Tab-separated table of C-alpha atoms in Angstrom:
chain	number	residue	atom	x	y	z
A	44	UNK	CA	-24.798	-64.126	-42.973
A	45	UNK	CA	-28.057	-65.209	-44.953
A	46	UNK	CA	-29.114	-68.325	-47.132
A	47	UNK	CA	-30.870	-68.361	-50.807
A	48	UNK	CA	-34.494	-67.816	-49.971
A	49	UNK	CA	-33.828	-66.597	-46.510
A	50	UNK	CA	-34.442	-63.417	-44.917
A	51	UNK	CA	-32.868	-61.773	-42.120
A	52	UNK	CA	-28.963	-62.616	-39.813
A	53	UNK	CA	-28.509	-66.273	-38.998
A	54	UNK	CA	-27.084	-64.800	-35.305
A	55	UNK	CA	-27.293	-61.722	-33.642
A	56	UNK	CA	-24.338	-61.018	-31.288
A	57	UNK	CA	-25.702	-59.864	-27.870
A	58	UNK	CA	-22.492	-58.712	-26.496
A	59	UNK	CA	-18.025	-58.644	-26.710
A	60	UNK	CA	-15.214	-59.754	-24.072
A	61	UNK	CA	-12.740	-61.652	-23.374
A	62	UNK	CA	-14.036	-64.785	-21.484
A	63	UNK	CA	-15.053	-68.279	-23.268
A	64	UNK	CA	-18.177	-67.233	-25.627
A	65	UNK	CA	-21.532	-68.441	-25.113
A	66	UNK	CA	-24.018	-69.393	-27.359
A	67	UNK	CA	-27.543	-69.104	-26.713
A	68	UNK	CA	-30.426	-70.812	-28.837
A	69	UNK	CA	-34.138	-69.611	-27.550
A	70	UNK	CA	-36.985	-67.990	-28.757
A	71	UNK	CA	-38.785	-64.340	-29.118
A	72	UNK	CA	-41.347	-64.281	-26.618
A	73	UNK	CA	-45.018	-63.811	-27.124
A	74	UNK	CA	-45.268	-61.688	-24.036
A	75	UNK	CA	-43.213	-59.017	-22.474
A	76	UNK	CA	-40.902	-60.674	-20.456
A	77	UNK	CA	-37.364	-61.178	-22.022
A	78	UNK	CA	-35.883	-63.781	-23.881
A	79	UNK	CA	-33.305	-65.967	-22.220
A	80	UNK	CA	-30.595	-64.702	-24.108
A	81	UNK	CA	-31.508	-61.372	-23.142
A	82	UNK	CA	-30.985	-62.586	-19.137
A	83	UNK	CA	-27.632	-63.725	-19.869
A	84	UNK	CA	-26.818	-60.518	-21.346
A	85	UNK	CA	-28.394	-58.683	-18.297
A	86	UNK	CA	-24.992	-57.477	-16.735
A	87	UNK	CA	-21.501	-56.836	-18.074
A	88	UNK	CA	-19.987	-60.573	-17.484
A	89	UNK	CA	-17.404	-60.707	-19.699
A	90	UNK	CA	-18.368	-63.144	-21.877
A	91	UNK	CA	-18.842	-63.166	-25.729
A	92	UNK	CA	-22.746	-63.643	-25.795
A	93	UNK	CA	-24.407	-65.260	-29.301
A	94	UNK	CA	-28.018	-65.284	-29.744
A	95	UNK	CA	-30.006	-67.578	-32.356
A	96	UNK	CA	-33.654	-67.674	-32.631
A	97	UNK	CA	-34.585	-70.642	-35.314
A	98	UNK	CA	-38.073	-69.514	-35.703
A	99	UNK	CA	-37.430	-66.002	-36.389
A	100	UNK	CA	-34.627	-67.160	-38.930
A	101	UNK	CA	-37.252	-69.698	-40.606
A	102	UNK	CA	-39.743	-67.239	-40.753
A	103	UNK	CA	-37.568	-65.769	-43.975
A	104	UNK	CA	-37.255	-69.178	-45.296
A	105	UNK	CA	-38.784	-70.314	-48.418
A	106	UNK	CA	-38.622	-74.223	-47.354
A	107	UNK	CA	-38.724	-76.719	-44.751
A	108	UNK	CA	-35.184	-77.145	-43.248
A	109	UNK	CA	-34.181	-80.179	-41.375
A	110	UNK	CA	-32.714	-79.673	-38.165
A	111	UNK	CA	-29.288	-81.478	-39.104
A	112	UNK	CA	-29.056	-78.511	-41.967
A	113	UNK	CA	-29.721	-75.446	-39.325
A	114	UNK	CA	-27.369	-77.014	-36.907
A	115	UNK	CA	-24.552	-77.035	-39.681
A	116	UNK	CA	-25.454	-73.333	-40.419
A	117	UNK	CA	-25.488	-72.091	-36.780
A	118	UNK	CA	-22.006	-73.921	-36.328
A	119	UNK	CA	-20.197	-72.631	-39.148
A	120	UNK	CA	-21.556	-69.133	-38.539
A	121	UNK	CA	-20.416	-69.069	-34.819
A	122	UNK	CA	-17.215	-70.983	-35.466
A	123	UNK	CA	-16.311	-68.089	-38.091
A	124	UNK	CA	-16.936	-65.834	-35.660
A	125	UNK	CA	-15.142	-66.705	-32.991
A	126	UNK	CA	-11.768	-68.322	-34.566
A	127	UNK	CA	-9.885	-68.273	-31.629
A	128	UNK	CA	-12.268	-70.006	-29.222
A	129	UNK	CA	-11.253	-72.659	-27.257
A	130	UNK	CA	-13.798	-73.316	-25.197
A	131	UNK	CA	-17.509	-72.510	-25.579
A	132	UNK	CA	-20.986	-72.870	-23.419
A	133	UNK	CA	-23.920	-73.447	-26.225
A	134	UNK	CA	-26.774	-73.350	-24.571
A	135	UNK	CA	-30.588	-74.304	-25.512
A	136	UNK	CA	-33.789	-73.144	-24.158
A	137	UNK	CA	-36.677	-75.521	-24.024
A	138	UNK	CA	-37.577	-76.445	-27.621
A	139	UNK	CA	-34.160	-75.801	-28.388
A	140	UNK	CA	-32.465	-78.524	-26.733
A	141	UNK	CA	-31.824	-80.931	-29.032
A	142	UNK	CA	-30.368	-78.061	-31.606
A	143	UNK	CA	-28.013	-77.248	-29.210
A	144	UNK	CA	-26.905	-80.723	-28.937
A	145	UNK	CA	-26.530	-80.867	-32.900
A	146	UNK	CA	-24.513	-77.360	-33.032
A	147	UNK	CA	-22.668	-79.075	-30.151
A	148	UNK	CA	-22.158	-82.176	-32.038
A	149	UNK	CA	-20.277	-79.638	-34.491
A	150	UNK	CA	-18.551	-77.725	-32.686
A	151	UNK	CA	-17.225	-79.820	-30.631
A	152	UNK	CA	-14.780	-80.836	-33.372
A	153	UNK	CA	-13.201	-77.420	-33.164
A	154	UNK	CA	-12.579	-76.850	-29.045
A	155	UNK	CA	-14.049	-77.757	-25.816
A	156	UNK	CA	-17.671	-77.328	-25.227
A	157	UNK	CA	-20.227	-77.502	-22.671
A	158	UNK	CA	-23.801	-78.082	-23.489
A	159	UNK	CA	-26.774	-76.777	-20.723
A	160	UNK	CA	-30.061	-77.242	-21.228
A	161	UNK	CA	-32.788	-74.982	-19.638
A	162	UNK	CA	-36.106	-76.208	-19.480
A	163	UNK	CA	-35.554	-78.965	-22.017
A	164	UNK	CA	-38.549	-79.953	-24.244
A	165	UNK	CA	-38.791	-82.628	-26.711
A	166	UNK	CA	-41.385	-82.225	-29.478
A	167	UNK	CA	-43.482	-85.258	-30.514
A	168	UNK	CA	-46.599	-85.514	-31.994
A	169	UNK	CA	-48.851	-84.798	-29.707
A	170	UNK	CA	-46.702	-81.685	-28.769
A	171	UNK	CA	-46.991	-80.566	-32.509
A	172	UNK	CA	-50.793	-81.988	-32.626
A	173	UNK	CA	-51.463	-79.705	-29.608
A	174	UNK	CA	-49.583	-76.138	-30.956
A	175	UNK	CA	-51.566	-76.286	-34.091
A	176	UNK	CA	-54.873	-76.673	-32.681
A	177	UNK	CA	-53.541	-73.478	-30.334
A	178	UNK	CA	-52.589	-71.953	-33.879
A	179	UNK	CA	-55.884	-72.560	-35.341
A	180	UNK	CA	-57.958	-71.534	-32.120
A	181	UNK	CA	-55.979	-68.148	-32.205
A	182	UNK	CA	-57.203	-67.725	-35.621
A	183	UNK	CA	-60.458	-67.919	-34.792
A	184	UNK	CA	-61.493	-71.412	-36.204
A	185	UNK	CA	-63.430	-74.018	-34.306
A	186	UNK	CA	-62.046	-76.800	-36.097
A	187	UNK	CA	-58.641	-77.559	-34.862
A	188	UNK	CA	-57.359	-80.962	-36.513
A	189	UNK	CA	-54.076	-81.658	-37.527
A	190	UNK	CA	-53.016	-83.154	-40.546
A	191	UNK	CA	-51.289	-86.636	-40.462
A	192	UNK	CA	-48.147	-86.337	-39.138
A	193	UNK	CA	-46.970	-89.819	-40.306
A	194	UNK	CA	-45.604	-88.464	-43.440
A	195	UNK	CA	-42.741	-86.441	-44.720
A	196	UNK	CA	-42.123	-83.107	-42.798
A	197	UNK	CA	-41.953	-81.117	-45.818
A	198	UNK	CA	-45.296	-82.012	-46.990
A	199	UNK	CA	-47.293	-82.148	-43.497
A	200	UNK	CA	-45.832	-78.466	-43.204
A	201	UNK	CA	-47.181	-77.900	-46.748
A	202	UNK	CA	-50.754	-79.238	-45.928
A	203	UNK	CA	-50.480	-76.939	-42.229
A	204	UNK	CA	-49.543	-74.260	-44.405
A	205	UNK	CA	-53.438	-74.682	-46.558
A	206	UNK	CA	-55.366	-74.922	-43.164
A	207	UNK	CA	-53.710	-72.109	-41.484
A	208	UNK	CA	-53.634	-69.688	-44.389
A	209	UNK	CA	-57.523	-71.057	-45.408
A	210	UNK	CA	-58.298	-69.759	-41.510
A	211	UNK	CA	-56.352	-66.644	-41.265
A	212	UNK	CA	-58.662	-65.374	-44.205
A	213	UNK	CA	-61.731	-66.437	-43.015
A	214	UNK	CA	-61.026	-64.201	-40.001
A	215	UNK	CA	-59.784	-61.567	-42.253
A	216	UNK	CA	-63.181	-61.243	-43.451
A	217	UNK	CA	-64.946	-61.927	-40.451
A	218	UNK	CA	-63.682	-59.250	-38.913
A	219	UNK	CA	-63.124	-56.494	-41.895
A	220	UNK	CA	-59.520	-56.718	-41.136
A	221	UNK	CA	-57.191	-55.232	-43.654
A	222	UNK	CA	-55.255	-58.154	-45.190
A	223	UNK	CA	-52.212	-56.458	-46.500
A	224	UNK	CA	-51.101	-55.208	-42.691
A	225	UNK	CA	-51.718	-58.731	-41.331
A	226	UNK	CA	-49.793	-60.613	-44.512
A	227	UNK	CA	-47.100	-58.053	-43.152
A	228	UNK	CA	-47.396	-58.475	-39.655
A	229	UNK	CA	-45.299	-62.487	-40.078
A	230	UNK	CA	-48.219	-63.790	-38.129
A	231	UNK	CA	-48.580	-67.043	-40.212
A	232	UNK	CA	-44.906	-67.276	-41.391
A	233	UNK	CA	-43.786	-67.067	-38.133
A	234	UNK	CA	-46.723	-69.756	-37.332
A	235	UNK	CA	-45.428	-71.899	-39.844
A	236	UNK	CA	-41.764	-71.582	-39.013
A	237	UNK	CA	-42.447	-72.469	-35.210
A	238	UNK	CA	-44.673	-75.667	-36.763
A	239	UNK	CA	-41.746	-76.297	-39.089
A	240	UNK	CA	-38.739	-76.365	-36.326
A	241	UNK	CA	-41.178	-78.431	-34.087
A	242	UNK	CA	-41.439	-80.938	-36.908
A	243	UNK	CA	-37.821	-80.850	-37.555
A	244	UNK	CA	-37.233	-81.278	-33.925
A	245	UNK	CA	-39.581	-84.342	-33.667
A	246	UNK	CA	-37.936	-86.244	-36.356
A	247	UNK	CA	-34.356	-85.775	-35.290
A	248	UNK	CA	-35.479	-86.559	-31.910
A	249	UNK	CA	-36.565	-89.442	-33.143
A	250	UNK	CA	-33.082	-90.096	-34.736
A	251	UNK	CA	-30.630	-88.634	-32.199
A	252	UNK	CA	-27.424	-90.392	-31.323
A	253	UNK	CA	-25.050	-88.552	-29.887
A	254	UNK	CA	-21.607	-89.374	-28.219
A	255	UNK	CA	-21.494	-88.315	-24.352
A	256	UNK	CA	-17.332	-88.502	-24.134
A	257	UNK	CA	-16.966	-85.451	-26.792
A	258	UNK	CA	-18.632	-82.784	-24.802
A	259	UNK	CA	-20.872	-82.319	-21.345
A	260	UNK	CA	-24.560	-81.798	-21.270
A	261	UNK	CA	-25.897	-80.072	-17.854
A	262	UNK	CA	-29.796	-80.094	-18.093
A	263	UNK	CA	-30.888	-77.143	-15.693
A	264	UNK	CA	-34.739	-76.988	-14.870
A	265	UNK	CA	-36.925	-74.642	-11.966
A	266	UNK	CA	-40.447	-75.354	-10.720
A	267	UNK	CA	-42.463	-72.510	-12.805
A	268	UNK	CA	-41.480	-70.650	-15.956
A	269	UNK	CA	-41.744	-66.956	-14.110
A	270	UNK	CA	-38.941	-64.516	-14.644
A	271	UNK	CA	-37.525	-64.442	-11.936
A	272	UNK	CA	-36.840	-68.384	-11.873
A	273	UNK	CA	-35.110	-68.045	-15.487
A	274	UNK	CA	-33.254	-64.954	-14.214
A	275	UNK	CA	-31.389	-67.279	-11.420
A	276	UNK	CA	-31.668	-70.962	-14.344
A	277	UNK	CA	-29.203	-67.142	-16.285
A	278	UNK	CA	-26.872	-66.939	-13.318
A	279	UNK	CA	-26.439	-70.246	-13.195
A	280	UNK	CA	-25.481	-70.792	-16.634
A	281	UNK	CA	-22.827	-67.995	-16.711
A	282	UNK	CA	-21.471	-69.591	-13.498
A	283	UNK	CA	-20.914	-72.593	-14.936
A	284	UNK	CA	-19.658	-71.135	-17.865
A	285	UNK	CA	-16.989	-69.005	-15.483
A	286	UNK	CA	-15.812	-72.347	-14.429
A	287	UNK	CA	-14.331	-73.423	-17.601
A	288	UNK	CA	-10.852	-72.139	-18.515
């Protein structure tokens, strides 16, 4: 399934079975190592495994989306998937969290549901001050300011959009680059998308209320971010997930 102005499948089904589903909200890596989703799909567990990745799906996007909006989308989309759940793990990685809680929110109306959280972050504005000026670095710029974030999302995005694309042609030129290949390569919609689901994130954040008796929330956590720590934060989400039914 796709939206007007969007680009690309709102979820991407990992793997089938028989066991309660799980949903998995994360992110495509920068480097190498693989994407949380791809650790719960590691072995052959049994369980129905749904992947989202908000960036990559906002990367297609024409416009800024609130977070309540891409919450309602994820839900619908998984709960006409899986018609017959009953039960369901949803599960957000770092930035992710408080999505997961929204599609939660939603789904919970529909069957039983368990909420983890691995590595929960919880974008503000120094968070989103900080990943631009790593955005802008990248590009090559020395300047790194952010615009004010004190205003509406949709416009703040719109005025990150003029810096970034302003800096991503200076170092086209700068470096001889050939522009059509790097327009191609995502770079700054993908940029853009990550700045826009921060900034959605933030405000929400900001707004969240949530009711703790209509589902449980399990944050998990591990001293370091290597792979091997997120392979065992995997195992435990699948056992807990095991436990249910």
């Amino acid at each position: 399934m796709t939206q007007p102005g969007c680009i690309g499948p709102v979820l991407e089904r990992l793997a089938d079975g028989d066991a309660e589903p799980v949903f998995v909200a994360d992110f495509q890596r920068v480097s190498s190592a693989p994407r949380f989703g791809e650790l719960l799909n590691a072995d052959d567990t049994g369980h129905p495994i749904y992947q989202a990745d908000p960036v990559g799906y906002l990367a297609g996007c024409d416009d800024y989306w609130p977070l309540c909006d891409l919450a309602v989308l994820y839900a619908d989309e998984f709960l006409s998937a899986e018609t017959a759940a009953t039960a369901v793990t949803i599960v957000g990685y770092c930035s992710a969290a408080d999505l997961s809680l929204r599609i939660a929110e939603l789904v919970a109306r529909s069957c039983e549901v368990r909420a983890i959280l691995v590595r929960p972050t919880w974008p503000d504005d120094a968070m989103i001050g900080s990943e631009f000026a790593r955005l802008r670095a990248s590009l090559g710029t020395a300047q790194t300011g952010c615009p004010d974030l004190s205003g509406d999302s949709a416009s703040t995005l719109r005025n990150m959009q003029k810096l970034l694309s302003a800096d991503l042609r200076a170092l086209i030129r700068a470096r001889n680059l050939h522009e059509p290949s790097i327009t191609a390569s995502g770079l700054l919609d993908r940029s853009l998308a990550w700045l826009g689901f921060l900034l959605a994130s933030r405000d929400d954040v900001r707004d969240l209320e949530r009711d703790p008796e209509t589902y449980q929330v399990t944050e998990l956590n591990a001293p370091d971010e290597a792979q091997d720590a997120d392979r065992l934060l995997a195992a435990m989400v699948l056992s807990l997930a095991r436990g249910k039914g």
